[in-house]
Structure formats: C-alpha cells, structure tokens
Tab-separated table of C-alpha atoms and ligand atoms in Angstrom:
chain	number	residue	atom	x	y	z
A	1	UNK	CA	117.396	100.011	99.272
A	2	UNK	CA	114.575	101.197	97.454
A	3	UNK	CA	112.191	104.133	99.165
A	4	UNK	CA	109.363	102.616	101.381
A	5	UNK	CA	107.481	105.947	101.037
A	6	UNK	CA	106.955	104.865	97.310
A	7	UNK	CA	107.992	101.417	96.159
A	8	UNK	CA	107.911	98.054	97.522
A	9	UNK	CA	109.004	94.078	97.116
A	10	UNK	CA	104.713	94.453	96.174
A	11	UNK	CA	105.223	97.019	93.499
A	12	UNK	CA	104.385	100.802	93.343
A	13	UNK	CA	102.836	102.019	96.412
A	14	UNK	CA	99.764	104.347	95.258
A	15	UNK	CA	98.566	107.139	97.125
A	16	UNK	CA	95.862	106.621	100.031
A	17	UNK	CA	93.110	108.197	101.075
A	18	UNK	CA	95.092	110.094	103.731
A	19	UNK	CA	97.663	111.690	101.940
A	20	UNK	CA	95.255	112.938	98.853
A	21	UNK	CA	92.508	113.842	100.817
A	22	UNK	CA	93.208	115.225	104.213
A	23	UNK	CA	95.410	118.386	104.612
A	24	UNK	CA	98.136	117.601	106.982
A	25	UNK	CA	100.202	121.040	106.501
A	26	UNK	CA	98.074	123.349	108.787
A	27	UNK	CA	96.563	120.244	110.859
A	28	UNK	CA	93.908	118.049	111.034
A	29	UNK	CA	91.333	117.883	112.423
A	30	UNK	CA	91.808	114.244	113.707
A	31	UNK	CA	95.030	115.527	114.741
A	32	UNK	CA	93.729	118.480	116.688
A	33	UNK	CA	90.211	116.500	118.002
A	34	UNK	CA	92.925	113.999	119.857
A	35	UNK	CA	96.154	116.850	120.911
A	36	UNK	CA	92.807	118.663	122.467
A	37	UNK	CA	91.692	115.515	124.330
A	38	UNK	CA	95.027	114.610	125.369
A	39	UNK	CA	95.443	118.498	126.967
A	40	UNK	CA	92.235	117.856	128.816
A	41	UNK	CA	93.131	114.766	130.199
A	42	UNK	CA	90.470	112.374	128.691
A	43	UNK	CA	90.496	108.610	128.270
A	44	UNK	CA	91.429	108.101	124.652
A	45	UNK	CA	93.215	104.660	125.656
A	46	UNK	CA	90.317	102.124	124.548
A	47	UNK	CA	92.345	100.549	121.601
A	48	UNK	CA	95.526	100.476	123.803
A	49	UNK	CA	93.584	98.592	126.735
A	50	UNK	CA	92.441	96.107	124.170
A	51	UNK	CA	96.313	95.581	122.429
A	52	UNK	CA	97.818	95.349	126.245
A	53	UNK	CA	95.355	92.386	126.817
A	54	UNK	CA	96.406	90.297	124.053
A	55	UNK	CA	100.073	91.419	124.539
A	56	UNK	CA	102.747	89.140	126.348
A	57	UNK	CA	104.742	91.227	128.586
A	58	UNK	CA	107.010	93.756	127.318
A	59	UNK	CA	105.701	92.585	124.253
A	60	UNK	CA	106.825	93.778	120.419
A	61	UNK	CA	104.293	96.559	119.006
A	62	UNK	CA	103.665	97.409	115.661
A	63	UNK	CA	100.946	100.154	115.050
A	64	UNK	CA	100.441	101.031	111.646
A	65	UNK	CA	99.222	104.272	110.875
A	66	UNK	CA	100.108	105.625	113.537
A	67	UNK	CA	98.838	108.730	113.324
A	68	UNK	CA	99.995	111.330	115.984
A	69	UNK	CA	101.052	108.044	118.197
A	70	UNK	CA	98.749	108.060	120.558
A	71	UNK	CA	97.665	104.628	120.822
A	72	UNK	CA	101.838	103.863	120.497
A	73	UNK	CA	102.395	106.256	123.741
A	74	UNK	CA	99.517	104.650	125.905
A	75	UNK	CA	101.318	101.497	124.677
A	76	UNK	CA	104.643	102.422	125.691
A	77	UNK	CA	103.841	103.512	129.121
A	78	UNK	CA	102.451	99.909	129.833
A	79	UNK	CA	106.061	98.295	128.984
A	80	UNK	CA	105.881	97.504	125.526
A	81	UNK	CA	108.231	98.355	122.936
A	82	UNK	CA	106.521	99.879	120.548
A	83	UNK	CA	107.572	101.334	116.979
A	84	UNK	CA	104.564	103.306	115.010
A	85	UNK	CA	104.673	103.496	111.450
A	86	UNK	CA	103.012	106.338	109.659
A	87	UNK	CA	103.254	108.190	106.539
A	88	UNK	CA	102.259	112.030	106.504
A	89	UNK	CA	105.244	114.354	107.669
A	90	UNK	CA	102.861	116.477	109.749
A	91	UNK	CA	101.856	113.576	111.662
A	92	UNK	CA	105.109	112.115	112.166
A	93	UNK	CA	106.598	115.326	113.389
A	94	UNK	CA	102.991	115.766	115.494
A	95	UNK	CA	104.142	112.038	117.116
A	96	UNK	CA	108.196	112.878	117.751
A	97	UNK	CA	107.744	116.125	119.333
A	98	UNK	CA	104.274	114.843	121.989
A	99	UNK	CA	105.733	111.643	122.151
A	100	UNK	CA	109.721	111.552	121.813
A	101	UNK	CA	110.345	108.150	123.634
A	102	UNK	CA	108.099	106.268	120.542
A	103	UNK	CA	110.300	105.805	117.593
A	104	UNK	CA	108.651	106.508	114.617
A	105	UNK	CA	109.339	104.546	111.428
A	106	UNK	CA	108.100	107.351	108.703
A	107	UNK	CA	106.911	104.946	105.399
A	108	UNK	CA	103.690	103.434	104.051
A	109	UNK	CA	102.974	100.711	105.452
A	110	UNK	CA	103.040	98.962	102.072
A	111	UNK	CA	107.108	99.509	102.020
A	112	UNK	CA	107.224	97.836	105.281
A	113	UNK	CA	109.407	94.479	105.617
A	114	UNK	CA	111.582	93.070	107.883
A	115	UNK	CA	114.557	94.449	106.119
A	116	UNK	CA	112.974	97.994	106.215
A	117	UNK	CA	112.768	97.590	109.943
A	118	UNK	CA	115.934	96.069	110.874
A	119	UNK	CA	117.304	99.358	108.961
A	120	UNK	CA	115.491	101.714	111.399
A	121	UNK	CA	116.657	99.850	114.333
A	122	UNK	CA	113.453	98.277	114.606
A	123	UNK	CA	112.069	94.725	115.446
A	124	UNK	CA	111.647	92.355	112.468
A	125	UNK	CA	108.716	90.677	113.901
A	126	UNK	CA	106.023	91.890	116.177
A	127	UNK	CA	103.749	89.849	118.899
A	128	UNK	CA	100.782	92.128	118.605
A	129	UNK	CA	99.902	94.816	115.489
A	130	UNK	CA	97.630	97.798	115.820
A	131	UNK	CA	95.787	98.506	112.673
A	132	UNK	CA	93.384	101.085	114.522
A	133	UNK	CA	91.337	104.472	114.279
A	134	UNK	CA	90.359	104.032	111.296
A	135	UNK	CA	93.357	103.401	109.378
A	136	UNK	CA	92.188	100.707	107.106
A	137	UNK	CA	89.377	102.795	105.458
A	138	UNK	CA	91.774	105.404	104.543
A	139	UNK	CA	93.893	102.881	102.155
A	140	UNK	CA	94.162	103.658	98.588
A	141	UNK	CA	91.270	102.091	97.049
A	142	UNK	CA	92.044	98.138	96.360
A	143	UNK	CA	95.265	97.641	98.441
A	144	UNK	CA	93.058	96.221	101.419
A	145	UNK	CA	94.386	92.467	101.157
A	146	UNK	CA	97.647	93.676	100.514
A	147	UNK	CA	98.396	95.720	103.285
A	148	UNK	CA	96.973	93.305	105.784
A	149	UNK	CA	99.323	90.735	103.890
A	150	UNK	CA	102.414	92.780	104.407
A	151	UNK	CA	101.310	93.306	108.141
A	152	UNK	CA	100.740	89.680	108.392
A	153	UNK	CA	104.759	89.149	107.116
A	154	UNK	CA	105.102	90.645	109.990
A	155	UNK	CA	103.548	88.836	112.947
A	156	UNK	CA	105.770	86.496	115.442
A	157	UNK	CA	104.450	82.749	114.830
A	158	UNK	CA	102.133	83.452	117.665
A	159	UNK	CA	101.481	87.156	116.785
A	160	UNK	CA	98.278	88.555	116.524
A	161	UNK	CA	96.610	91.959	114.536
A	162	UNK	CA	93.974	94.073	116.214
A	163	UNK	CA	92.148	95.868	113.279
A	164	UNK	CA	89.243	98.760	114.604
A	165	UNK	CA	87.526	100.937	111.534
A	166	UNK	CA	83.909	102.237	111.140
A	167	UNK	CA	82.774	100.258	108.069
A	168	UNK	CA	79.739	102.445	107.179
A	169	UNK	CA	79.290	106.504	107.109
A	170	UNK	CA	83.260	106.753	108.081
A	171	UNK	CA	84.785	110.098	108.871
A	172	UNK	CA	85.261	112.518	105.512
A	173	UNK	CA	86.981	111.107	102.946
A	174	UNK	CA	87.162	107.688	103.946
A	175	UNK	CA	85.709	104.811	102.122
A	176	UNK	CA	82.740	102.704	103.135
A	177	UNK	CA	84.302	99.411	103.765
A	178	UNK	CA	81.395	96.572	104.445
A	179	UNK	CA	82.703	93.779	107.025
A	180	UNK	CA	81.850	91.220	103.929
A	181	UNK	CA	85.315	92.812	101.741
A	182	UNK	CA	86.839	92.741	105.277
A	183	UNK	CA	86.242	88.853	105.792
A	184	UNK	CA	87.204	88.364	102.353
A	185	UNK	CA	90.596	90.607	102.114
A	186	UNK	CA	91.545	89.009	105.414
A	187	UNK	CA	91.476	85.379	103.810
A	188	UNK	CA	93.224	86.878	100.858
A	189	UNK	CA	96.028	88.000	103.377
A	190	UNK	CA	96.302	84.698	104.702
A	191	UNK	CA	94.547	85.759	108.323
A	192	UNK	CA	91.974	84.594	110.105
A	193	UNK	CA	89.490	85.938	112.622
A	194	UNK	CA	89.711	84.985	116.003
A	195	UNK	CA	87.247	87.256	117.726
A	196	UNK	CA	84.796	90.032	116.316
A	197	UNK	CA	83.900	92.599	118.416
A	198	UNK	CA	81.817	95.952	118.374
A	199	UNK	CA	83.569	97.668	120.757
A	200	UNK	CA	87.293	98.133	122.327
A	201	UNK	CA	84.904	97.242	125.567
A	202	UNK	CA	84.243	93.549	123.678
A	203	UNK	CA	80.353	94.359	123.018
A	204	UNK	CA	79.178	92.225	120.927
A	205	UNK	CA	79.456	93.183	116.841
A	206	UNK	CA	77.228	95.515	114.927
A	207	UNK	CA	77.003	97.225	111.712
A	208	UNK	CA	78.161	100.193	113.387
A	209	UNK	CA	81.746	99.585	114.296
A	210	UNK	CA	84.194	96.547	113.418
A	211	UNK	CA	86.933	95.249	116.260
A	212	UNK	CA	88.878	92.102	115.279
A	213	UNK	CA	91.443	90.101	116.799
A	214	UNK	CA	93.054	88.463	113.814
A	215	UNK	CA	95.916	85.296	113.580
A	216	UNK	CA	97.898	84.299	110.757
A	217	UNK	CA	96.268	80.890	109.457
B	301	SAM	C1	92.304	108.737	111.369
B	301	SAM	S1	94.055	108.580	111.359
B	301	SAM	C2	94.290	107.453	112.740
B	301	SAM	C3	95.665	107.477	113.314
B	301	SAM	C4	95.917	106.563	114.522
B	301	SAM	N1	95.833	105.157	114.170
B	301	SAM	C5	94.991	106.852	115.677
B	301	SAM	O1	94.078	106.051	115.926
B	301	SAM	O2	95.164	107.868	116.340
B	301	SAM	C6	94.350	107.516	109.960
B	301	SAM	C7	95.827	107.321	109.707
B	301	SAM	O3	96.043	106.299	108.735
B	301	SAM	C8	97.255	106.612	108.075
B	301	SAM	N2	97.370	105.814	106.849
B	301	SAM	C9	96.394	105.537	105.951
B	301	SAM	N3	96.875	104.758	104.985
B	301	SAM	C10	98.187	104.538	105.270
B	301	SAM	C11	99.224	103.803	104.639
B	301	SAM	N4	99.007	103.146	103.504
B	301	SAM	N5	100.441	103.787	105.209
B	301	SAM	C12	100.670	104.457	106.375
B	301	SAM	N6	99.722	105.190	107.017
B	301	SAM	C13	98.505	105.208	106.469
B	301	SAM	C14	97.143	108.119	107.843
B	301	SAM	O4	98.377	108.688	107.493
B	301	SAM	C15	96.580	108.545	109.210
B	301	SAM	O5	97.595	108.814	110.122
C-alpha cells in the first residue's frame, strides 16, 4: 500500500500550508494557545457542541486535521467514536499523549480512503466529519475541491461534513479563502450546503467567519 503521508488513488499529495509554514518541532503557537486553555479549564468545545447535534448516537467521527485532538476528545467524551486524522508529527504526538483514548490516524487527509482506514483499524465510513479550526485554509494552494471530495468518499449515505474556517485576514500563513471558491469547490466535490452559519452558536452568516453543514448531493 502506497504511503498516505505522500501519494494517493488522487496523485501526489503536495505540501500544505501547515507543514511548510508553521514550525511544529518546538510548538505552535495554536498548539500552545489551546494546551494553555485546556490547563485553565476554558470552554473550547463550540465546534464539538455543533458536531454532537448533528450526530446520531454513538455516532462515527471523522475530524480531519485534527490538530492536537481537541475537538476529537470533547467528541469522545459525548459517546462517539471518533478517529482524528492529522499530519504533523508534533501534533500527532501533542494528541496521543493529552488524549490517549482518541486514535489517531497520522496521514494527509488527501491519502485518506476507506482502505487506508480499514488498515488502521478504523471505520470506512463516517456519519458526521469535522473539517474545523481552520483546517481548510491551511491546504496546499488548489487542492480545496479535492480534499472535500476525498472527505465526501467518506460520508455514510446519510453522513454529513461540518466545515468552520475564517475566510478573510486568517491566522499567519493561511490563505484568504472567499466563501464564493468555497460554494464553488464544494459543488466540485459533489456536496451541497445544507445550512450556513456564522457561528458554532448558529448566528446568522457574515463575512467574518464561515460554518457549514454540508451533504453529499
Ligand atoms: C489551526 S490547526 C487546527 C487543528 C484542529 N482542527 C483544531 O481545531 O484544533 C490546522 C490543522 O490543519 C492541519 N492540516 C492542514 N492541511 C492538512 C492536510 N492536507 N492533511 C492533514 N492535516 C492538515 C494541520 O496539520 C493543522 O493541524
């Protein structure tokens, strides 16, 4: 089986964002901004809330990009079975060593497939898929549609994909990502929009912050 960290059914997997940009040997900021929140005891469950609401019960969990698995824990604890995917070591060890009981598949989300996951041990298809903090405006430049496609290969028949990214003015080294491209790579990826929200709280949608609910067509 080839590498998911750098090939795919897709093609070559080319670096993102993340792993070019953003040191991950000595820590990260977004890693340390959260591990400090966490140690203080604040509510950084907002995106988890959300996922748990359009979850069935014990429901299958994908979130992609996991990061230090955050979101994945706060989903675990309500019952789900979660599996995170992410990419940079750091992270991944960050993830396994705060949050041991949420398996960790370490790959690009671009090598993902149901094969992939049924060799980690992993469901093959998931009811509900996190694509949160962010994640999507760290992509390598251009692989947008394709790694919502892949996610979308994904999805139960019922399955749905809650995407959250700041479109405009993004953390450093993102990419601006306007919701028109969004609206446009999610048709590409044969998705559709069935809510669009501003907040995790469902406020209605701004410029300043993009929350969708998304089914396969
Ligand atoms: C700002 S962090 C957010 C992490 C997590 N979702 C959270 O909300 O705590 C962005 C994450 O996206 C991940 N990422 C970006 N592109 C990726 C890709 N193609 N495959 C896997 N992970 C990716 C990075 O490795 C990083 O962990």
């Amino acid at each position: 089986m080839s590498d998911p960290a750098n090939s795919s059914a897709g093609g070559p997997i080319p670096p993102n964002r993340w792993e070019l940009n953003v040191t991950s040997t000595s820590g990260t900021s977004y890693a340390e901004c959260f591990e400090d929140l966490i140690e203080r005891g604040q509510d950084i469950d907002g995106e988890a809330r959300l996922a748990d609401v359009l979850a069935p019960r014990r429901a299958r969990i994908l979130d992609a990009g996991a990061g230090i698995g955050r979101v994945s824990a706060a989903l675990a604890v309500r019952g789900h079975d979660v599996t995170a995917v992410e990419k940079d070591p750091d992270l991944v060890a960050r993830s396994r060593a705060r949050f041991p009981e949420v398996p960790v598949v370490e790959s690009d989300i671009l090598g993902l497939s149901p094969a992939v996951l049924e060799a980690a041990g992993r469901p093959t298809a998931y009811d509900v898929i996190v694509v949160v903090g962010n994640v999507m405006i760290y992509l390598a430049d251009e692989t947008e549609a394709r790694t919502l496609r892949t996610l979308a290969g994904l999805l139960a028949p019922e399955g749905r994909m809650l995407v959250g990214f700041r479109p405009h003015k993004g953390p450093e080294h993102s990419r601006d990502y306007p919701v028109e491209a969004f609206r446009r790579h999610v048709a590409e990826a044969g998705l559709a929009f069935e809510n669009l929200f501003g907040t995790y709280e469902l406020r209605p949608a701004t410029d300043d912050y993009v929350v969708a609910v998304l089914r396969p067509v």
